[in-house]
XYZ file of C-alpha atoms in Angstrom:
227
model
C 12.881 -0.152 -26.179
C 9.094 -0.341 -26.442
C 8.518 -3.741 -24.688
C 11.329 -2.195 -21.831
C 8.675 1.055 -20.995
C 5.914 -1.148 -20.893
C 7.431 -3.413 -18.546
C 8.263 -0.886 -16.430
C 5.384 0.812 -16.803
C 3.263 -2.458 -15.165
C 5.761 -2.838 -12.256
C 4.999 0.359 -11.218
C 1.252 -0.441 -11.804
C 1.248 -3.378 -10.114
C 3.717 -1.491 -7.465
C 1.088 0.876 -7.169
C -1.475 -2.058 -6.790
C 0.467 -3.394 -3.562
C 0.526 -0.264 -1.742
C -3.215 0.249 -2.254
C -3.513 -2.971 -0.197
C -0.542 -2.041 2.187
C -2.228 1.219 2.720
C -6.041 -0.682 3.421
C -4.188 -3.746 5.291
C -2.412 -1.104 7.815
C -6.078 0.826 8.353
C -7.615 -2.664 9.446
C -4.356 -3.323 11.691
C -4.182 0.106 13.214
C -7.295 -1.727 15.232
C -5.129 -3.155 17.455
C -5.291 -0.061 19.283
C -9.143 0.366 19.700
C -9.290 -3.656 21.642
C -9.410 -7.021 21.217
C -13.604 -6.681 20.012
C -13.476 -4.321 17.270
C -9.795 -6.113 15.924
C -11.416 -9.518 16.152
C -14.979 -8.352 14.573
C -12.692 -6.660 11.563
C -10.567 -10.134 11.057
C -14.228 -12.096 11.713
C -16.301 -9.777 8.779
C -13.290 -10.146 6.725
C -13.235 -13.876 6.693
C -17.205 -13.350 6.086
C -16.542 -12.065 2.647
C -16.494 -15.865 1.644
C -16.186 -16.142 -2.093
C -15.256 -12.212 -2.215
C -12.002 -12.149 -0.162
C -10.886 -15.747 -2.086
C -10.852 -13.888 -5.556
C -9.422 -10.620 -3.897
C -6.344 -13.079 -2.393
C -6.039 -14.483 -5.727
C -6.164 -10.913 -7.321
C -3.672 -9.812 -4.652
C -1.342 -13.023 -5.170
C -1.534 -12.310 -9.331
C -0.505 -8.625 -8.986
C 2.247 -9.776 -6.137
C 3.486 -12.228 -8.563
C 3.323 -10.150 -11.761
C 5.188 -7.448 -9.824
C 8.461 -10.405 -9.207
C 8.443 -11.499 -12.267
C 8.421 -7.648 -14.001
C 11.115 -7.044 -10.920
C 13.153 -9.544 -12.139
C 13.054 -9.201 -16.093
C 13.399 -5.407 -15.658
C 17.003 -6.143 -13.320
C 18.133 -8.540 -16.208
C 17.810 -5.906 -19.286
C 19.478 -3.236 -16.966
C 22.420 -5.192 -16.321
C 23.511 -4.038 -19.697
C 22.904 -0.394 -19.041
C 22.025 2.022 -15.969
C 19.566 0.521 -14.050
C 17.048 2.731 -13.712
C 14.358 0.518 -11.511
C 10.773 1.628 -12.000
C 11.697 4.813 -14.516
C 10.804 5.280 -17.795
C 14.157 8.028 -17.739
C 17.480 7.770 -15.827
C 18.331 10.711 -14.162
C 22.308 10.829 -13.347
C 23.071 11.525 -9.591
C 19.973 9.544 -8.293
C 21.161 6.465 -7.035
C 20.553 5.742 -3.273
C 21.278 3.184 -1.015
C 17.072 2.022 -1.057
C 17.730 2.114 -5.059
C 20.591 0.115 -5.115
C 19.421 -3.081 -2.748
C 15.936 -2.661 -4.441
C 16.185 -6.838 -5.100
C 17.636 -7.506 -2.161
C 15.208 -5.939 0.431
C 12.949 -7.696 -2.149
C 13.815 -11.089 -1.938
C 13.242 -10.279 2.022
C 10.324 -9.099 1.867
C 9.285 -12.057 -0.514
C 10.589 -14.248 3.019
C 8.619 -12.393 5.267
C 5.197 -11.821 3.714
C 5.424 -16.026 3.084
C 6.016 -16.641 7.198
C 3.420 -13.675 7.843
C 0.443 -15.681 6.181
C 1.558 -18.603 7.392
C 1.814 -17.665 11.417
C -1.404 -15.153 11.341
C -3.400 -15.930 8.516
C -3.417 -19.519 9.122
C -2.294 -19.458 12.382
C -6.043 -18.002 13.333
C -8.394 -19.892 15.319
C -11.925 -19.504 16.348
C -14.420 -18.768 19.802
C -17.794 -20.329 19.059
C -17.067 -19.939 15.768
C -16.014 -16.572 15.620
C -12.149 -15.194 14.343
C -9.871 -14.793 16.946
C -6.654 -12.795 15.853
C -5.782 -10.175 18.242
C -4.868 -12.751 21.123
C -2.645 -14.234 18.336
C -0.487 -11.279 17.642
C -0.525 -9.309 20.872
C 0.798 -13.131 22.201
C 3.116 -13.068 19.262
C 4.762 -9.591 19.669
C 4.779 -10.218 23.882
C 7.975 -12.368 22.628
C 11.070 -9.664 22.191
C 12.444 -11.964 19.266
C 9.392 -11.799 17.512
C 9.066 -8.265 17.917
C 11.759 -7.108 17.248
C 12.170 -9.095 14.269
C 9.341 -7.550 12.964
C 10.190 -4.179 13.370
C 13.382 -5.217 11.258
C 11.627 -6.296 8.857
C 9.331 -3.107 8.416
C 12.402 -1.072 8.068
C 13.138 -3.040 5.219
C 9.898 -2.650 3.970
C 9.970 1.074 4.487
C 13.399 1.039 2.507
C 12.182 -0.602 -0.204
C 8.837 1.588 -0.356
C 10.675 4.774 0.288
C 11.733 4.116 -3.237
C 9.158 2.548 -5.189
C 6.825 4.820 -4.405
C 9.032 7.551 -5.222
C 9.432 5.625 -9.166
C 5.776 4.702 -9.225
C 4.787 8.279 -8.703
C 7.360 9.458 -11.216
C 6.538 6.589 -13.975
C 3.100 6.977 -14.231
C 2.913 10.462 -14.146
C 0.786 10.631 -10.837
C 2.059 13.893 -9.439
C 1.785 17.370 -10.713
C 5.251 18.477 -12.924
C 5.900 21.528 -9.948
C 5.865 18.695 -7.320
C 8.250 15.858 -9.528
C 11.202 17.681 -8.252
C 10.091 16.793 -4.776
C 9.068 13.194 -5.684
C 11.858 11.081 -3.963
C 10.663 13.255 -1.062
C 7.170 12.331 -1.335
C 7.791 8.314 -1.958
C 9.781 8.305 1.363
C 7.022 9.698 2.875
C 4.103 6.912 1.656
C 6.782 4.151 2.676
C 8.337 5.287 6.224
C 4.799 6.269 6.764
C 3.763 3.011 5.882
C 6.861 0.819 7.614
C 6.410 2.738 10.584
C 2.504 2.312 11.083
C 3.347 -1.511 10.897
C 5.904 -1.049 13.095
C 3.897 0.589 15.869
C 2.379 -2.880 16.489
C 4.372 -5.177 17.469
C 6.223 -2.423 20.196
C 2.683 -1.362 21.017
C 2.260 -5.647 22.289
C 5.679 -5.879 23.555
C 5.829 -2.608 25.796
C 2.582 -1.745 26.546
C 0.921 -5.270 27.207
C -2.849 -4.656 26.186
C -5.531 -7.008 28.076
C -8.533 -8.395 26.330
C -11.535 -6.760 26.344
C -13.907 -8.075 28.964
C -16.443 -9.370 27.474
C -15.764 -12.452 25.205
C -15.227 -12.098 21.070
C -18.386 -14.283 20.321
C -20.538 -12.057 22.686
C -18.690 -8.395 21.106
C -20.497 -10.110 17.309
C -23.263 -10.842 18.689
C -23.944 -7.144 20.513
C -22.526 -5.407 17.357
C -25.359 -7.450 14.879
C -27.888 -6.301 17.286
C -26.812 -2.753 16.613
């Protein structure tokens, strides 16, 4: 019974782990909107980091990895009993659809995050030796299939979320006992919120059709440094 909190209790850690990162990854993407110079210079200082972002992707992968493999030992044990995902107590009455397809919209986000890093991440290429990315994904979400796909995809995220956050918040005690009551509440709002400001990219390339900044991405570094 032990060993079964505590394995819960590092999925939701770990849970809580990957939406710290969703939450910082969508505040760098949200860039989009400011221009082709300030997304590039954030995707540029990023792959600066050098040595710095190569432990924080193997940090990220580790917690990603711990999370499926909890995820999965956690499904197994409940197969006996109620499944009660991420909670250290099963509450009768609580099932949802988001609780009940918790794997599945796993196992697809699992898909998409692998054919994410492979088109963006190493998809990128460089102007005088400087990271190009927002020609790449305002080119990539220009394509309706690609797009829309996407957006898909975030809804699945934001299902999945919706509930996660909602057990993460309620197994490790984060909120305050008046506002449990109201946590399912509060979970879907970190996860649509989070879904949705994904979302808002791909339909922001696809029906608005931003143009490049004027001046070139090498000459945007080089004016920002001299600020």
């Amino acid at each position: 019974m032990m060993r079964s909190i505590l394995k819960k209790f590092f999925m939701a850690l770990t849970g809580l782990g990957l939406l710290g990162f969703l939450v910082t990854h969508l505040a760098g993407n949200l860039l989009i909107f400011k221009g082709s110079g300030a997304f590039n210079l954030y995707a540029d200082n990023l792959e600066h980091l050098g040595l710095l972002l190569i432990v924080a992707e193997l940090g990220l992968s580790a917690i990603f990895v711990a999370h499926i493999v909890l995820a999965i030992k956690v499904t197994l044990e409940n197969k006996a009993a109620r499944p009660i995902a991420y909670q250290v107590k099963n509450t009768a009455g609580q099932s949802t659809f988001a609780s009940r397809t918790m794997m599945i919209t796993g196992v697809l986000i699992l898909i998409f995050v692998v054919f994410h890093i492979i088109h963006f991440k190493l998809g990128a290429k460089k102007d005088h030796g400087v990271t190009v990315l927002w020609e790449l994904v305002v080119n990539t979400f220009s394509n309706p299939v690609y797009a829309l796909g996407y957006v898909v995809f975030m809804l699945i995220l934001g299902t999945h979320l919706s509930h996660g956050a909602s057990s993460i918040l309620q197994t490790l005690g984060i909120l305050k006992p008046h506002w449990r009551a109201n946590s399912r509440v509060v979970g879907a709002l970190i996860g649509w919120g989070i879904a949705l400001g994904f979302a808002s990219l791909p339909l922001y390339a696809l029906l608005v059709k931003p143009a490049p900044d004027a001046r070139p991405a090498a000459q945007f570094m080089i004016m920002e440094d001299k600020k």
